[in-house]
Amino acid sequence: MYSQGQKIYITRHAQRLDWVSQNWNQNGQQCNFNSPLSEIGKKQAKQLAHWLAQNCNISHIFSSPFSRTIVTAHEIAEQFDCKINIEFGVSEWEHRQIHTIDHLTDDYYLQYTHRKCPHYQSLVVPNQRIESTADIHHRARHLVKQLDTHFNGKGDIIFVCHAASHIALTRAFLNDVNLEMNVGTCAITILERVGDGWKMIKNGSLDHIDDEFKTPTVLSVWGFSQKEQSELERFSFET
């Protein structure tokens, strides 16, 4: 149950290694779509976590199960001494291929963090099928409703997402499928609980990012295309 004044922070993972190195997975030990962070990405994630520690009071961290989101979340968890709840509801958008991550065992997570919460069960189960633009927004809305019903944690929350899930989740909280958003790596969206709804404080802000991390290659700013957005003409979060 959400409480008045509660804040939700939504961020995107830091820079991926496969954006700057085509040979990052030569030994084939990783799934090709499960790239870790680049060295710049690791610095970027640390800076994000430091800014959050100086400006926020986060009590709960939810992260996608991909390596790049977990490592970004780990830096935040270190700052706030929190566990990380692995939540498939903020996972990558399955719009071109199904991103099955094999062997989601304790050993898999321990590669990236020792802070995974052992008791948390994801509120959204991956559907293992190609998702439309509407599907990822339905998934986000389902997560928002499940959190309101089943998650009773007090304090502020951060979600560590991918670009598409960052945007869809923000729209789901605000009940606004047409909200214009473009998000770069480590961009921050902030929502505050007011009455029965949410007020947007920041929309994909990059104010906290140093100039050295604001190059197009590092930020890789992303938003739904005009065609993808047009697929939502008849979509409603209420259905």
PDB file of C-alpha atoms in Angstrom:
ATOM      1  CA  MET A   1       0.000   0.000   0.000  1.00  0.00           C
ATOM      2  CA  TYR A   2       1.441   3.347  -1.029  1.00  0.00           C
ATOM      3  CA  SER A   3       1.537   6.208   1.504  1.00  0.00           C
ATOM      4  CA  GLN A   4       1.229   9.986   1.190  1.00  0.00           C
ATOM      5  CA  GLY A   5       4.500  11.696   0.338  1.00  0.00           C
ATOM      6  CA  GLN A   6       6.151   8.423  -0.612  1.00  0.00           C
ATOM      7  CA  LYS A   7       8.594   8.819  -3.496  1.00  0.00           C
ATOM      8  CA  ILE A   8       9.334   6.449  -6.328  1.00  0.00           C
ATOM      9  CA  TYR A   9      12.563   6.694  -8.287  1.00  0.00           C
ATOM     10  CA  ILE A  10      12.841   5.015 -11.673  1.00  0.00           C
ATOM     11  CA  THR A  11      16.203   4.727 -13.396  1.00  0.00           C
ATOM     12  CA  ARG A  12      17.786   3.018 -16.364  1.00  0.00           C
ATOM     13  CA  HIS A  13      20.940   0.900 -16.107  1.00  0.00           C
ATOM     14  CA  ALA A  14      24.368   2.386 -16.873  1.00  0.00           C
ATOM     15  CA  GLN A  15      26.254   1.976 -20.165  1.00  0.00           C
ATOM     16  CA  ARG A  16      26.442  -1.568 -21.558  1.00  0.00           C
ATOM     17  CA  LEU A  17      29.754  -3.142 -22.556  1.00  0.00           C
ATOM     18  CA  ASP A  18      28.404  -4.426 -25.883  1.00  0.00           C
ATOM     19  CA  TRP A  19      27.803  -0.817 -27.000  1.00  0.00           C
ATOM     20  CA  VAL A  20      31.557  -0.180 -27.013  1.00  0.00           C
ATOM     21  CA  SER A  21      33.077  -3.649 -27.574  1.00  0.00           C
ATOM     22  CA  GLN A  22      31.946  -6.065 -30.260  1.00  0.00           C
ATOM     23  CA  ASN A  23      34.193  -8.777 -28.832  1.00  0.00           C
ATOM     24  CA  TRP A  24      32.950  -8.617 -25.253  1.00  0.00           C
ATOM     25  CA  ASN A  25      31.583 -12.192 -25.310  1.00  0.00           C
ATOM     26  CA  GLN A  26      34.195 -14.060 -27.339  1.00  0.00           C
ATOM     27  CA  ASN A  27      34.329 -16.958 -24.892  1.00  0.00           C
ATOM     28  CA  GLY A  28      30.541 -17.371 -25.119  1.00  0.00           C
ATOM     29  CA  GLN A  29      30.083 -17.499 -21.358  1.00  0.00           C
ATOM     30  CA  GLN A  30      27.268 -14.936 -21.387  1.00  0.00           C
ATOM     31  CA  CYS A  31      23.989 -14.735 -23.277  1.00  0.00           C
ATOM     32  CA  ASN A  32      24.606 -12.287 -26.135  1.00  0.00           C
ATOM     33  CA  PHE A  33      21.836  -9.972 -24.905  1.00  0.00           C
ATOM     34  CA  ASN A  34      22.969 -10.050 -21.251  1.00  0.00           C
ATOM     35  CA  SER A  35      25.879  -7.656 -21.578  1.00  0.00           C
ATOM     36  CA  PRO A  36      27.531  -6.434 -18.364  1.00  0.00           C
ATOM     37  CA  LEU A  37      28.460  -2.795 -17.801  1.00  0.00           C
ATOM     38  CA  SER A  38      31.381  -1.134 -19.528  1.00  0.00           C
ATOM     39  CA  GLU A  39      34.122   0.437 -17.422  1.00  0.00           C
ATOM     40  CA  ILE A  40      32.501   3.821 -18.025  1.00  0.00           C
ATOM     41  CA  GLY A  41      29.159   2.275 -17.057  1.00  0.00           C
ATOM     42  CA  LYS A  42      30.583   1.105 -13.741  1.00  0.00           C
ATOM     43  CA  LYS A  43      31.770   4.645 -12.964  1.00  0.00           C
ATOM     44  CA  GLN A  44      28.422   6.010 -14.094  1.00  0.00           C
ATOM     45  CA  ALA A  45      26.550   3.613 -11.774  1.00  0.00           C
ATOM     46  CA  LYS A  46      28.724   4.641  -8.830  1.00  0.00           C
ATOM     47  CA  GLN A  47      28.022   8.303  -9.518  1.00  0.00           C
ATOM     48  CA  LEU A  48      24.281   7.639  -9.710  1.00  0.00           C
ATOM     49  CA  ALA A  49      24.399   5.778  -6.391  1.00  0.00           C
ATOM     50  CA  HIS A  50      26.403   8.552  -4.747  1.00  0.00           C
ATOM     51  CA  TRP A  51      23.912  11.193  -5.920  1.00  0.00           C
ATOM     52  CA  LEU A  52      20.998   9.138  -4.626  1.00  0.00           C
ATOM     53  CA  ALA A  53      22.725   8.714  -1.255  1.00  0.00           C
ATOM     54  CA  GLN A  54      23.169  12.482  -0.977  1.00  0.00           C
ATOM     55  CA  ASN A  55      19.630  13.373  -2.042  1.00  0.00           C
ATOM     56  CA  CYS A  56      17.239  10.497  -1.301  1.00  0.00           C
ATOM     57  CA  ASN A  57      16.109   8.128   1.405  1.00  0.00           C
ATOM     58  CA  ILE A  58      15.618   4.841  -0.401  1.00  0.00           C
ATOM     59  CA  SER A  59      14.407   1.823   1.544  1.00  0.00           C
ATOM     60  CA  HIS A  60      13.575  -0.665  -1.222  1.00  0.00           C
ATOM     61  CA  ILE A  61      15.321  -1.554  -4.478  1.00  0.00           C
ATOM     62  CA  PHE A  62      13.717  -3.463  -7.352  1.00  0.00           C
ATOM     63  CA  SER A  63      15.868  -4.567 -10.274  1.00  0.00           C
ATOM     64  CA  SER A  64      15.480  -6.375 -13.558  1.00  0.00           C
ATOM     65  CA  PRO A  65      17.368  -9.731 -13.563  1.00  0.00           C
ATOM     66  CA  PHE A  66      19.835  -8.677 -16.273  1.00  0.00           C
ATOM     67  CA  SER A  67      23.490  -8.232 -15.344  1.00  0.00           C
ATOM     68  CA  ARG A  68      23.594  -4.545 -16.319  1.00  0.00           C
ATOM     69  CA  THR A  69      20.639  -3.672 -14.097  1.00  0.00           C
ATOM     70  CA  ILE A  70      21.803  -5.812 -11.176  1.00  0.00           C
ATOM     71  CA  VAL A  71      25.258  -4.207 -11.117  1.00  0.00           C
ATOM     72  CA  THR A  72      23.706  -0.740 -11.312  1.00  0.00           C
ATOM     73  CA  ALA A  73      21.342  -1.701  -8.478  1.00  0.00           C
ATOM     74  CA  HIS A  74      24.232  -3.144  -6.461  1.00  0.00           C
ATOM     75  CA  GLU A  75      25.944   0.241  -6.299  1.00  0.00           C
ATOM     76  CA  ILE A  76      22.722   1.764  -4.972  1.00  0.00           C
ATOM     77  CA  ALA A  77      22.259  -1.068  -2.473  1.00  0.00           C
ATOM     78  CA  GLU A  78      25.770  -0.528  -1.141  1.00  0.00           C
ATOM     79  CA  GLN A  79      24.992   3.118  -0.439  1.00  0.00           C
ATOM     80  CA  PHE A  80      21.707   2.407   1.357  1.00  0.00           C
ATOM     81  CA  ASP A  81      22.605  -0.980   2.906  1.00  0.00           C
ATOM     82  CA  CYS A  82      19.541  -2.539   1.232  1.00  0.00           C
ATOM     83  CA  LYS A  83      18.682  -5.864  -0.338  1.00  0.00           C
ATOM     84  CA  ILE A  84      17.787  -6.041  -4.038  1.00  0.00           C
ATOM     85  CA  ASN A  85      14.395  -7.445  -5.028  1.00  0.00           C
ATOM     86  CA  ILE A  86      14.675  -9.125  -8.422  1.00  0.00           C
ATOM     87  CA  GLU A  87      11.510  -8.171 -10.303  1.00  0.00           C
ATOM     88  CA  PHE A  88      10.738  -9.487 -13.793  1.00  0.00           C
ATOM     89  CA  GLY A  89       8.075  -6.809 -14.177  1.00  0.00           C
ATOM     90  CA  VAL A  90      10.804  -4.261 -15.024  1.00  0.00           C
ATOM     91  CA  SER A  91      12.762  -6.618 -17.268  1.00  0.00           C
ATOM     92  CA  GLU A  92      13.804  -5.925 -20.862  1.00  0.00           C
ATOM     93  CA  TRP A  93      11.127  -5.416 -23.516  1.00  0.00           C
ATOM     94  CA  GLU A  94      10.658  -8.663 -25.441  1.00  0.00           C
ATOM     95  CA  HIS A  95       9.765  -6.915 -28.696  1.00  0.00           C
ATOM     96  CA  ARG A  96      12.210  -8.560 -31.099  1.00  0.00           C
ATOM     97  CA  GLN A  97      13.313 -11.701 -29.308  1.00  0.00           C
ATOM     98  CA  ILE A  98      12.666 -13.521 -26.064  1.00  0.00           C
ATOM     99  CA  HIS A  99      15.495 -12.691 -23.669  1.00  0.00           C
ATOM    100  CA  THR A 100      15.612 -15.938 -21.738  1.00  0.00           C
ATOM    101  CA  ILE A 101      18.378 -15.794 -19.155  1.00  0.00           C
ATOM    102  CA  ASP A 102      19.453 -19.359 -18.454  1.00  0.00           C
ATOM    103  CA  HIS A 103      20.295 -20.670 -15.023  1.00  0.00           C
ATOM    104  CA  LEU A 104      18.834 -17.965 -12.792  1.00  0.00           C
ATOM    105  CA  THR A 105      20.398 -19.563  -9.750  1.00  0.00           C
ATOM    106  CA  ASP A 106      22.057 -18.116  -6.674  1.00  0.00           C
ATOM    107  CA  ASP A 107      25.404 -18.544  -8.446  1.00  0.00           C
ATOM    108  CA  TYR A 108      24.172 -16.411 -11.344  1.00  0.00           C
ATOM    109  CA  TYR A 109      23.209 -13.537  -9.044  1.00  0.00           C
ATOM    110  CA  LEU A 110      26.366 -13.858  -6.933  1.00  0.00           C
ATOM    111  CA  GLN A 111      28.413 -12.952 -10.014  1.00  0.00           C
ATOM    112  CA  TYR A 112      27.001  -9.457  -9.698  1.00  0.00           C
ATOM    113  CA  THR A 113      25.897  -8.872  -6.105  1.00  0.00           C
ATOM    114  CA  HIS A 114      25.690 -10.401  -2.652  1.00  0.00           C
ATOM    115  CA  ARG A 115      22.677  -8.226  -1.883  1.00  0.00           C
ATOM    116  CA  LYS A 116      19.902 -10.140  -3.644  1.00  0.00           C
ATOM    117  CA  CYS A 117      16.930 -10.595  -1.296  1.00  0.00           C
ATOM    118  CA  PRO A 118      16.527 -14.378  -0.845  1.00  0.00           C
ATOM    119  CA  HIS A 119      12.861 -14.155   0.150  1.00  0.00           C
ATOM    120  CA  TYR A 120      11.398 -11.852  -2.487  1.00  0.00           C
ATOM    121  CA  GLN A 121       9.286 -13.497  -5.194  1.00  0.00           C
ATOM    122  CA  SER A 122       8.794 -11.521  -8.399  1.00  0.00           C
ATOM    123  CA  LEU A 123       5.280 -10.107  -8.610  1.00  0.00           C
ATOM    124  CA  VAL A 124       5.255 -10.488 -12.387  1.00  0.00           C
ATOM    125  CA  VAL A 125       6.070 -13.800 -14.064  1.00  0.00           C
ATOM    126  CA  PRO A 126       7.786 -13.506 -17.463  1.00  0.00           C
ATOM    127  CA  ASN A 127       5.405 -14.561 -20.220  1.00  0.00           C
ATOM    128  CA  GLN A 128       8.131 -15.890 -22.549  1.00  0.00           C
ATOM    129  CA  ARG A 129       6.583 -14.520 -25.721  1.00  0.00           C
ATOM    130  CA  ILE A 130       7.213 -11.584 -28.024  1.00  0.00           C
ATOM    131  CA  GLU A 131       5.647  -8.432 -26.575  1.00  0.00           C
ATOM    132  CA  SER A 132       3.865  -5.659 -28.438  1.00  0.00           C
ATOM    133  CA  THR A 133       4.087  -2.030 -27.340  1.00  0.00           C
ATOM    134  CA  ALA A 134       0.758  -2.520 -25.562  1.00  0.00           C
ATOM    135  CA  ASP A 135       2.037  -5.679 -23.844  1.00  0.00           C
ATOM    136  CA  ILE A 136       4.901  -3.957 -22.042  1.00  0.00           C
ATOM    137  CA  HIS A 137       2.513  -1.246 -20.839  1.00  0.00           C
ATOM    138  CA  HIS A 138       0.088  -3.929 -19.599  1.00  0.00           C
ATOM    139  CA  ARG A 139       2.994  -5.594 -17.810  1.00  0.00           C
ATOM    140  CA  ALA A 140       3.961  -2.323 -16.150  1.00  0.00           C
ATOM    141  CA  ARG A 141       0.380  -1.627 -15.043  1.00  0.00           C
ATOM    142  CA  HIS A 142       0.091  -5.135 -13.611  1.00  0.00           C
ATOM    143  CA  LEU A 143       3.246  -4.554 -11.553  1.00  0.00           C
ATOM    144  CA  VAL A 144       1.920  -1.234 -10.215  1.00  0.00           C
ATOM    145  CA  LYS A 145      -1.311  -2.917  -9.104  1.00  0.00           C
ATOM    146  CA  GLN A 146       0.500  -5.893  -7.585  1.00  0.00           C
ATOM    147  CA  LEU A 147       2.815  -3.625  -5.613  1.00  0.00           C
ATOM    148  CA  ASP A 148      -0.125  -1.640  -4.261  1.00  0.00           C
ATOM    149  CA  THR A 149      -1.822  -4.855  -3.150  1.00  0.00           C
ATOM    150  CA  HIS A 150       1.035  -7.018  -1.937  1.00  0.00           C
ATOM    151  CA  PHE A 151       3.999  -4.806  -1.052  1.00  0.00           C
ATOM    152  CA  ASN A 152       3.719  -3.172   2.330  1.00  0.00           C
ATOM    153  CA  GLY A 153       7.192  -1.746   2.627  1.00  0.00           C
ATOM    154  CA  LYS A 154       7.545   1.724   4.090  1.00  0.00           C
ATOM    155  CA  GLY A 155       9.854   4.318   2.664  1.00  0.00           C
ATOM    156  CA  ASP A 156      10.942   5.338  -0.796  1.00  0.00           C
ATOM    157  CA  ILE A 157      11.432   2.884  -3.658  1.00  0.00           C
ATOM    158  CA  ILE A 158      13.765   2.730  -6.650  1.00  0.00           C
ATOM    159  CA  PHE A 159      13.299   0.611  -9.768  1.00  0.00           C
ATOM    160  CA  VAL A 160      16.368  -0.185 -11.879  1.00  0.00           C
ATOM    161  CA  CYS A 161      15.013  -0.809 -15.367  1.00  0.00           C
ATOM    162  CA  HIS A 162      15.728  -0.754 -19.070  1.00  0.00           C
ATOM    163  CA  ALA A 163      14.687   2.131 -21.307  1.00  0.00           C
ATOM    164  CA  ALA A 164      11.334   0.664 -22.396  1.00  0.00           C
ATOM    165  CA  SER A 165      10.369  -0.587 -18.941  1.00  0.00           C
ATOM    166  CA  HIS A 166      11.430   2.757 -17.414  1.00  0.00           C
ATOM    167  CA  ILE A 167       9.013   4.596 -19.697  1.00  0.00           C
ATOM    168  CA  ALA A 168       6.173   2.054 -19.450  1.00  0.00           C
ATOM    169  CA  LEU A 169       6.404   1.917 -15.643  1.00  0.00           C
ATOM    170  CA  THR A 170       6.350   5.712 -15.330  1.00  0.00           C
ATOM    171  CA  ARG A 171       3.332   5.914 -17.597  1.00  0.00           C
ATOM    172  CA  ALA A 172       1.582   3.178 -15.617  1.00  0.00           C
ATOM    173  CA  PHE A 173       2.054   4.983 -12.301  1.00  0.00           C
ATOM    174  CA  LEU A 174       0.771   8.225 -13.850  1.00  0.00           C
ATOM    175  CA  ASN A 175      -1.968   6.497 -15.876  1.00  0.00           C
ATOM    176  CA  ASP A 176      -0.790   8.412 -18.944  1.00  0.00           C
ATOM    177  CA  VAL A 177       0.069   6.278 -21.955  1.00  0.00           C
ATOM    178  CA  ASN A 178       0.900   9.350 -24.058  1.00  0.00           C
ATOM    179  CA  LEU A 179       3.456  10.843 -21.672  1.00  0.00           C
ATOM    180  CA  GLU A 180       6.458  11.938 -23.745  1.00  0.00           C
ATOM    181  CA  MET A 181       9.667  10.397 -22.457  1.00  0.00           C
ATOM    182  CA  ASN A 182      13.159   9.727 -23.735  1.00  0.00           C
ATOM    183  CA  VAL A 183      15.587   8.229 -21.258  1.00  0.00           C
ATOM    184  CA  GLY A 184      19.353   7.947 -21.254  1.00  0.00           C
ATOM    185  CA  THR A 185      21.472   5.635 -19.146  1.00  0.00           C
ATOM    186  CA  CYS A 186      21.136   6.371 -15.418  1.00  0.00           C
ATOM    187  CA  ALA A 187      18.384   8.919 -16.112  1.00  0.00           C
ATOM    188  CA  ILE A 188      16.147   9.531 -13.093  1.00  0.00           C
ATOM    189  CA  THR A 189      12.378   9.884 -13.003  1.00  0.00           C
ATOM    190  CA  ILE A 190      10.885  10.868  -9.640  1.00  0.00           C
ATOM    191  CA  LEU A 191       7.235  10.478  -8.636  1.00  0.00           C
ATOM    192  CA  GLU A 192       5.587  11.536  -5.371  1.00  0.00           C
ATOM    193  CA  ARG A 193       2.368  10.149  -3.904  1.00  0.00           C
ATOM    194  CA  VAL A 194      -0.286  12.860  -3.685  1.00  0.00           C
ATOM    195  CA  GLY A 195      -3.838  11.891  -2.763  1.00  0.00           C
ATOM    196  CA  ASP A 196      -4.816   8.806  -4.726  1.00  0.00           C
ATOM    197  CA  GLY A 197      -2.303   9.388  -7.496  1.00  0.00           C
ATOM    198  CA  TRP A 198       1.239  10.345  -8.354  1.00  0.00           C
ATOM    199  CA  LYS A 199       2.856  13.683  -9.175  1.00  0.00           C
ATOM    200  CA  MET A 200       5.894  13.783 -11.456  1.00  0.00           C
ATOM    201  CA  ILE A 201       8.862  15.635  -9.961  1.00  0.00           C
ATOM    202  CA  LYS A 202      11.467  14.743 -12.609  1.00  0.00           C
ATOM    203  CA  ASN A 203      11.070  13.237 -16.087  1.00  0.00           C
ATOM    204  CA  GLY A 204      14.132  11.248 -17.147  1.00  0.00           C
ATOM    205  CA  SER A 205      16.424  13.870 -15.636  1.00  0.00           C
ATOM    206  CA  LEU A 206      20.163  13.836 -16.317  1.00  0.00           C
ATOM    207  CA  ASP A 207      20.981  16.790 -14.065  1.00  0.00           C
ATOM    208  CA  HIS A 208      22.927  14.543 -11.687  1.00  0.00           C
ATOM    209  CA  ILE A 209      25.187  13.150 -14.446  1.00  0.00           C
ATOM    210  CA  ASP A 210      28.660  14.617 -15.002  1.00  0.00           C
ATOM    211  CA  ASP A 211      29.412  16.004 -18.458  1.00  0.00           C
ATOM    212  CA  GLU A 212      31.885  13.189 -19.158  1.00  0.00           C
ATOM    213  CA  PHE A 213      28.946  10.766 -19.110  1.00  0.00           C
ATOM    214  CA  LYS A 214      26.655  12.905 -21.272  1.00  0.00           C
ATOM    215  CA  THR A 215      28.038  11.901 -24.663  1.00  0.00           C
ATOM    216  CA  PRO A 216      25.585  10.230 -27.090  1.00  0.00           C
ATOM    217  CA  THR A 217      27.526   6.953 -26.914  1.00  0.00           C
ATOM    218  CA  VAL A 218      27.281   6.751 -23.140  1.00  0.00           C
ATOM    219  CA  LEU A 219      23.711   7.999 -22.725  1.00  0.00           C
ATOM    220  CA  SER A 220      22.172   6.141 -25.699  1.00  0.00           C
ATOM    221  CA  VAL A 221      18.926   8.088 -25.213  1.00  0.00           C
ATOM    222  CA  TRP A 222      15.891   6.000 -26.174  1.00  0.00           C
ATOM    223  CA  GLY A 223      12.144   6.435 -26.549  1.00  0.00           C
ATOM    224  CA  PHE A 224       9.321   4.600 -28.249  1.00  0.00           C
ATOM    225  CA  SER A 225       9.277   5.327 -31.994  1.00  0.00           C
ATOM    226  CA  GLN A 226       6.361   7.084 -33.629  1.00  0.00           C
ATOM    227  CA  LYS A 227       5.207   3.759 -35.073  1.00  0.00           C
ATOM    228  CA  GLU A 228       5.470   1.995 -31.706  1.00  0.00           C
ATOM    229  CA  GLN A 229       3.614   4.825 -30.003  1.00  0.00           C
ATOM    230  CA  SER A 230       0.875   4.711 -32.642  1.00  0.00           C
ATOM    231  CA  GLU A 231       0.156   1.116 -31.590  1.00  0.00           C
ATOM    232  CA  LEU A 232      -1.165   2.550 -28.310  1.00  0.00           C
ATOM    233  CA  GLU A 233      -3.947   4.635 -29.871  1.00  0.00           C
ATOM    234  CA  ARG A 234      -6.640   2.316 -28.505  1.00  0.00           C
ATOM    235  CA  PHE A 235      -4.730   1.265 -25.402  1.00  0.00           C
ATOM    236  CA  SER A 236      -5.961   2.099 -21.901  1.00  0.00           C
ATOM    237  CA  PHE A 237      -4.411   1.268 -18.540  1.00  0.00           C
ATOM    238  CA  GLU A 238      -7.957   0.745 -17.265  1.00  0.00           C
ATOM    239  CA  THR A 239      -8.646  -2.292 -19.478  1.00  0.00           C
TER     240      THR A 239
END
